[in-house]
Amino acid sequence: MSITNITFVMAVFNKLDLTKNCYKRIREIYPTEHIVISSGGSVDGTKEWLTETSEIDENLTIFHDDDRLTFSDNYNTAIKLVDTE
């Protein structure tokens, strides 16, 4: 199933297991849709996992800031990376 006009957006902070599970579930249902994940200051391995995953998933865009971002700043950063309407 390809929608092609949707991008899933996730703003995350730590909670790597939850992030992995959410990503995995989205990929099970929508294997080729675009996902943007923004991590604002995660220090639990999220940055490394995102980097590794984005290297094998061409439909995943990531952003990581080493500084802790507010949820709004984190989410708004992700939204700026969306290329769908």
Coordinates of N, CA, C and O in Angstrom, one line a residue:
M1 N 0.9 -1.2 0.0 CA 0.0 0.0 0.0 C 0.9 1.2 0.0 O 1.7 1.4 0.9
S2 N 0.8 2.1 -1.0 CA 1.5 3.3 -1.1 C 0.6 4.5 -1.1 O -0.3 4.6 -2.0
I3 N 0.8 5.4 -0.2 CA 0.0 6.6 -0.1 C 0.6 7.7 -0.9 O 0.0 8.5 -1.5
T4 N 1.9 7.8 -0.8 CA 2.8 8.8 -1.4 C 2.5 10.3 -1.2 O 3.2 11.1 -1.6
N5 N 1.5 10.6 -0.4 CA 1.3 12.0 -0.1 C 1.2 12.2 1.4 O 0.6 13.1 1.9
I6 N 1.9 11.3 2.1 CA 1.9 11.4 3.6 C 3.3 11.2 4.1 O 4.1 10.5 3.6
T7 N 3.6 12.0 5.2 CA 4.8 11.8 5.9 C 4.5 11.6 7.4 O 3.8 12.4 7.9
F8 N 5.0 10.6 8.0 CA 4.9 10.4 9.4 C 5.9 11.2 10.1 O 7.1 11.2 9.7
V9 N 5.5 11.9 11.1 CA 6.5 12.8 11.9 C 6.5 12.4 13.3 O 5.5 12.2 14.0
M10 N 7.7 12.2 13.8 CA 7.9 11.8 15.2 C 8.9 12.7 15.8 O 10.0 12.9 15.3
A11 N 8.6 13.3 17.0 CA 9.5 14.1 17.8 C 9.8 13.2 19.0 O 8.9 12.9 19.8
V12 N 11.1 12.9 19.2 CA 11.4 11.9 20.3 C 12.5 12.5 21.2 O 13.3 13.4 20.8
F13 N 12.4 12.0 22.4 CA 13.5 12.3 23.4 C 13.7 11.1 24.3 O 12.8 10.7 25.0
N14 N 14.8 10.5 24.1 CA 15.2 9.2 24.8 C 14.1 8.2 24.5 O 13.6 8.2 23.4
K15 N 13.8 7.3 25.3 CA 12.8 6.2 25.1 C 13.1 5.5 23.8 O 12.2 5.3 22.9
L16 N 14.3 5.1 23.6 CA 14.8 4.4 22.4 C 13.9 3.2 22.1 O 13.5 3.0 20.9
D17 N 13.6 2.4 23.1 CA 12.8 1.2 22.8 C 11.4 1.6 22.2 O 10.9 0.9 21.3
L18 N 10.8 2.6 22.7 CA 9.5 3.1 22.2 C 9.6 3.6 20.8 O 8.8 3.3 20.0
T19 N 10.7 4.3 20.6 CA 10.9 4.9 19.2 C 11.1 3.7 18.2 O 10.5 3.8 17.1
K20 N 11.9 2.7 18.6 CA 12.1 1.6 17.7 C 10.8 0.8 17.4 O 10.5 0.5 16.3
N21 N 10.0 0.6 18.5 CA 8.7 -0.1 18.3 C 7.8 0.7 17.4 O 7.1 0.1 16.5
C22 N 7.7 2.0 17.6 CA 6.8 2.9 16.8 C 7.3 2.8 15.3 O 6.5 2.7 14.4
Y23 N 8.6 3.0 15.1 CA 9.2 2.9 13.7 C 8.8 1.6 13.1 O 8.4 1.5 11.9
K24 N 9.1 0.5 13.8 CA 8.8 -0.8 13.3 C 7.4 -1.0 12.9 O 7.0 -1.6 11.9
R25 N 6.5 -0.6 13.8 CA 5.0 -0.7 13.5 C 4.6 0.1 12.2 O 3.8 -0.4 11.4
I26 N 5.1 1.3 12.1 CA 4.8 2.1 10.9 C 5.3 1.4 9.7 O 4.6 1.3 8.7
R27 N 6.5 0.8 9.8 CA 7.1 0.1 8.6 C 6.3 -1.1 8.3 O 6.3 -1.5 7.1
E28 N 5.7 -1.8 9.3 CA 4.9 -3.0 9.0 C 3.7 -2.6 8.2 O 3.3 -3.4 7.3
I29 N 3.1 -1.5 8.5 CA 1.9 -1.1 7.8 C 2.2 -0.3 6.5 O 1.5 -0.5 5.5
Y30 N 3.1 0.6 6.6 CA 3.5 1.5 5.5 C 5.0 1.3 5.2 O 5.8 2.1 5.6
P31 N 5.4 0.3 4.5 CA 6.8 0.0 4.3 C 7.6 1.0 3.5 O 8.8 1.1 3.6
T32 N 6.9 1.9 2.7 CA 7.7 2.8 1.9 C 7.3 4.2 2.1 O 7.9 5.1 1.3
E33 N 6.5 4.5 3.0 CA 6.1 6.0 3.2 C 7.2 6.7 3.9 O 8.0 6.1 4.6
H34 N 7.3 8.0 3.7 CA 8.3 8.8 4.3 C 8.1 9.0 5.8 O 6.9 9.2 6.3
I35 N 9.1 8.8 6.6 CA 9.1 9.1 8.1 C 10.2 10.1 8.4 O 11.3 10.0 7.9
V36 N 9.8 11.1 9.2 CA 10.8 12.1 9.7 C 10.8 11.9 11.2 O 9.8 11.9 11.9
I37 N 12.0 11.7 11.8 CA 12.2 11.6 13.2 C 13.2 12.6 13.7 O 14.3 12.7 13.2
S38 N 12.7 13.4 14.6 CA 13.6 14.5 15.2 C 13.8 14.1 16.6 O 12.9 13.9 17.4
S39 N 15.1 14.1 17.0 CA 15.5 13.8 18.4 C 16.2 15.1 19.0 O 17.2 15.5 18.5
G40 N 15.5 15.6 20.0 CA 16.1 16.8 20.6 C 16.8 16.5 21.9 O 16.2 16.6 22.9
G41 N 18.1 16.2 21.8 CA 18.9 16.0 23.0 C 18.9 14.6 23.6 O 19.3 14.4 24.7
S42 N 18.4 13.6 22.9 CA 18.4 12.2 23.4 C 19.9 11.8 23.7 O 20.8 12.0 22.9
V43 N 20.0 11.0 24.8 CA 21.3 10.6 25.2 C 21.3 9.1 25.5 O 22.3 8.6 26.1
D44 N 20.3 8.4 25.0 CA 20.2 6.9 25.3 C 20.5 6.0 24.1 O 20.1 4.9 24.1
G45 N 21.2 6.5 23.1 CA 21.5 5.7 21.9 C 20.6 6.0 20.8 O 20.8 5.5 19.7
T46 N 19.6 6.9 21.0 CA 18.7 7.2 19.9 C 19.4 7.8 18.7 O 19.1 7.4 17.6
K47 N 20.3 8.7 18.9 CA 21.1 9.3 17.8 C 21.8 8.3 17.0 O 21.7 8.3 15.8
E48 N 22.5 7.4 17.6 CA 23.2 6.3 16.9 C 22.2 5.4 16.2 O 22.5 5.0 15.0
W49 N 21.1 5.0 16.8 CA 20.2 4.1 16.1 C 19.6 4.8 14.9 O 19.4 4.2 13.9
L50 N 19.2 6.1 15.1 CA 18.6 6.9 14.0 C 19.6 6.9 12.8 O 19.2 6.7 11.6
T51 N 20.9 7.2 13.1 CA 21.9 7.3 12.0 C 22.0 6.0 11.3 O 22.0 5.9 10.1
E52 N 22.1 4.9 12.0 CA 22.2 3.5 11.4 C 21.0 3.2 10.6 O 21.1 2.7 9.5
T53 N 19.8 3.5 11.1 CA 18.6 3.1 10.5 C 18.4 4.0 9.2 O 18.0 3.4 8.2
S54 N 18.8 5.2 9.3 CA 18.6 6.1 8.1 C 19.5 5.7 6.9 O 19.2 6.0 5.8
E55 N 20.6 5.0 7.3 CA 21.5 4.5 6.2 C 20.9 3.4 5.4 O 21.3 3.1 4.3
I56 N 20.0 2.6 6.0 CA 19.4 1.5 5.3 C 17.9 1.8 4.9 O 17.4 1.0 4.1
D57 N 17.4 2.8 5.3 CA 16.0 3.2 5.0 C 16.0 4.5 4.2 O 16.1 5.6 4.9
E58 N 15.9 4.5 2.9 CA 15.9 5.7 2.1 C 14.7 6.6 2.3 O 14.7 7.7 1.9
N59 N 13.7 6.1 3.0 CA 12.5 6.9 3.2 C 12.4 7.4 4.6 O 11.3 7.7 5.1
L60 N 13.6 7.4 5.3 CA 13.6 8.0 6.7 C 14.6 9.2 6.7 O 15.7 9.1 6.2
T61 N 14.0 10.3 7.2 CA 14.8 11.5 7.3 C 15.0 11.7 8.8 O 14.0 11.6 9.6
I62 N 16.2 12.0 9.3 CA 16.4 12.2 10.7 C 17.0 13.6 11.0 O 17.6 14.2 10.1
F63 N 16.8 14.0 12.2 CA 17.4 15.2 12.7 C 17.8 14.9 14.2 O 17.0 14.4 14.9
H64 N 19.0 15.3 14.6 CA 19.3 15.2 16.0 C 20.0 16.5 16.4 O 21.0 16.9 15.7
D65 N 19.6 17.0 17.5 CA 20.3 18.1 18.1 C 20.8 17.7 19.5 O 20.1 17.1 20.2
D66 N 22.1 18.0 19.7 CA 22.7 17.5 21.0 C 22.1 18.3 22.2 O 22.2 17.8 23.3
D67 N 21.5 19.5 21.9 CA 20.9 20.2 23.0 C 19.5 19.7 23.2 O 18.8 19.3 22.2
R68 N 19.0 19.8 24.4 CA 17.6 19.4 24.7 C 16.7 20.4 24.1 O 16.8 21.6 24.4
L69 N 15.8 20.0 23.2 CA 14.8 20.9 22.6 C 13.4 20.7 23.3 O 13.1 19.6 23.8
T70 N 12.7 21.7 23.4 CA 11.3 21.6 23.8 C 10.6 20.7 22.8 O 11.0 20.6 21.7
F71 N 9.4 20.2 23.3 CA 8.6 19.3 22.3 C 8.3 20.2 21.1 O 8.4 19.7 20.0
S72 N 7.8 21.4 21.3 CA 7.4 22.2 20.2 C 8.6 22.5 19.2 O 8.4 22.3 18.0
D73 N 9.8 22.8 19.7 CA 10.9 23.0 18.8 C 11.3 21.7 18.1 O 11.7 21.8 16.9
N74 N 11.3 20.6 18.8 CA 11.6 19.3 18.3 C 10.7 19.0 17.1 O 11.1 18.6 16.0
Y75 N 9.4 19.1 17.4 CA 8.4 18.7 16.4 C 8.4 19.7 15.2 O 8.3 19.3 14.1
N76 N 8.5 21.0 15.5 CA 8.6 22.0 14.4 C 9.8 21.8 13.5 O 9.7 22.0 12.3
T77 N 10.9 21.3 14.1 CA 12.1 21.0 13.3 C 11.8 19.9 12.4 O 12.2 19.9 11.2
A78 N 11.1 18.8 12.9 CA 10.7 17.7 12.0 C 9.8 18.1 10.9 O 9.9 17.7 9.8
I79 N 8.8 19.0 11.2 CA 7.9 19.4 10.2 C 8.6 20.1 9.1 O 8.2 20.0 7.9
K80 N 9.6 20.9 9.4 CA 10.3 21.6 8.3 C 11.0 20.6 7.3 O 11.3 21.0 6.2
L81 N 11.2 19.4 7.7 CA 11.9 18.4 6.9 C 10.9 17.6 6.0 O 11.3 16.8 5.2
V82 N 9.6 17.9 6.2 CA 8.5 17.2 5.4 C 8.5 17.7 4.0 O 8.5 18.9 3.8
D83 N 8.4 16.8 3.1 CA 8.3 17.2 1.7 C 6.9 16.9 1.0 O 6.8 16.9 -0.2
T84 N 6.0 16.5 1.8 CA 4.6 16.3 1.3 C 3.7 17.4 1.8 O 4.0 18.1 2.7
E85 N 2.5 17.4 1.2 CA 1.5 18.4 1.6 C 0.9 18.0 2.9 O 0.4 18.8 3.7

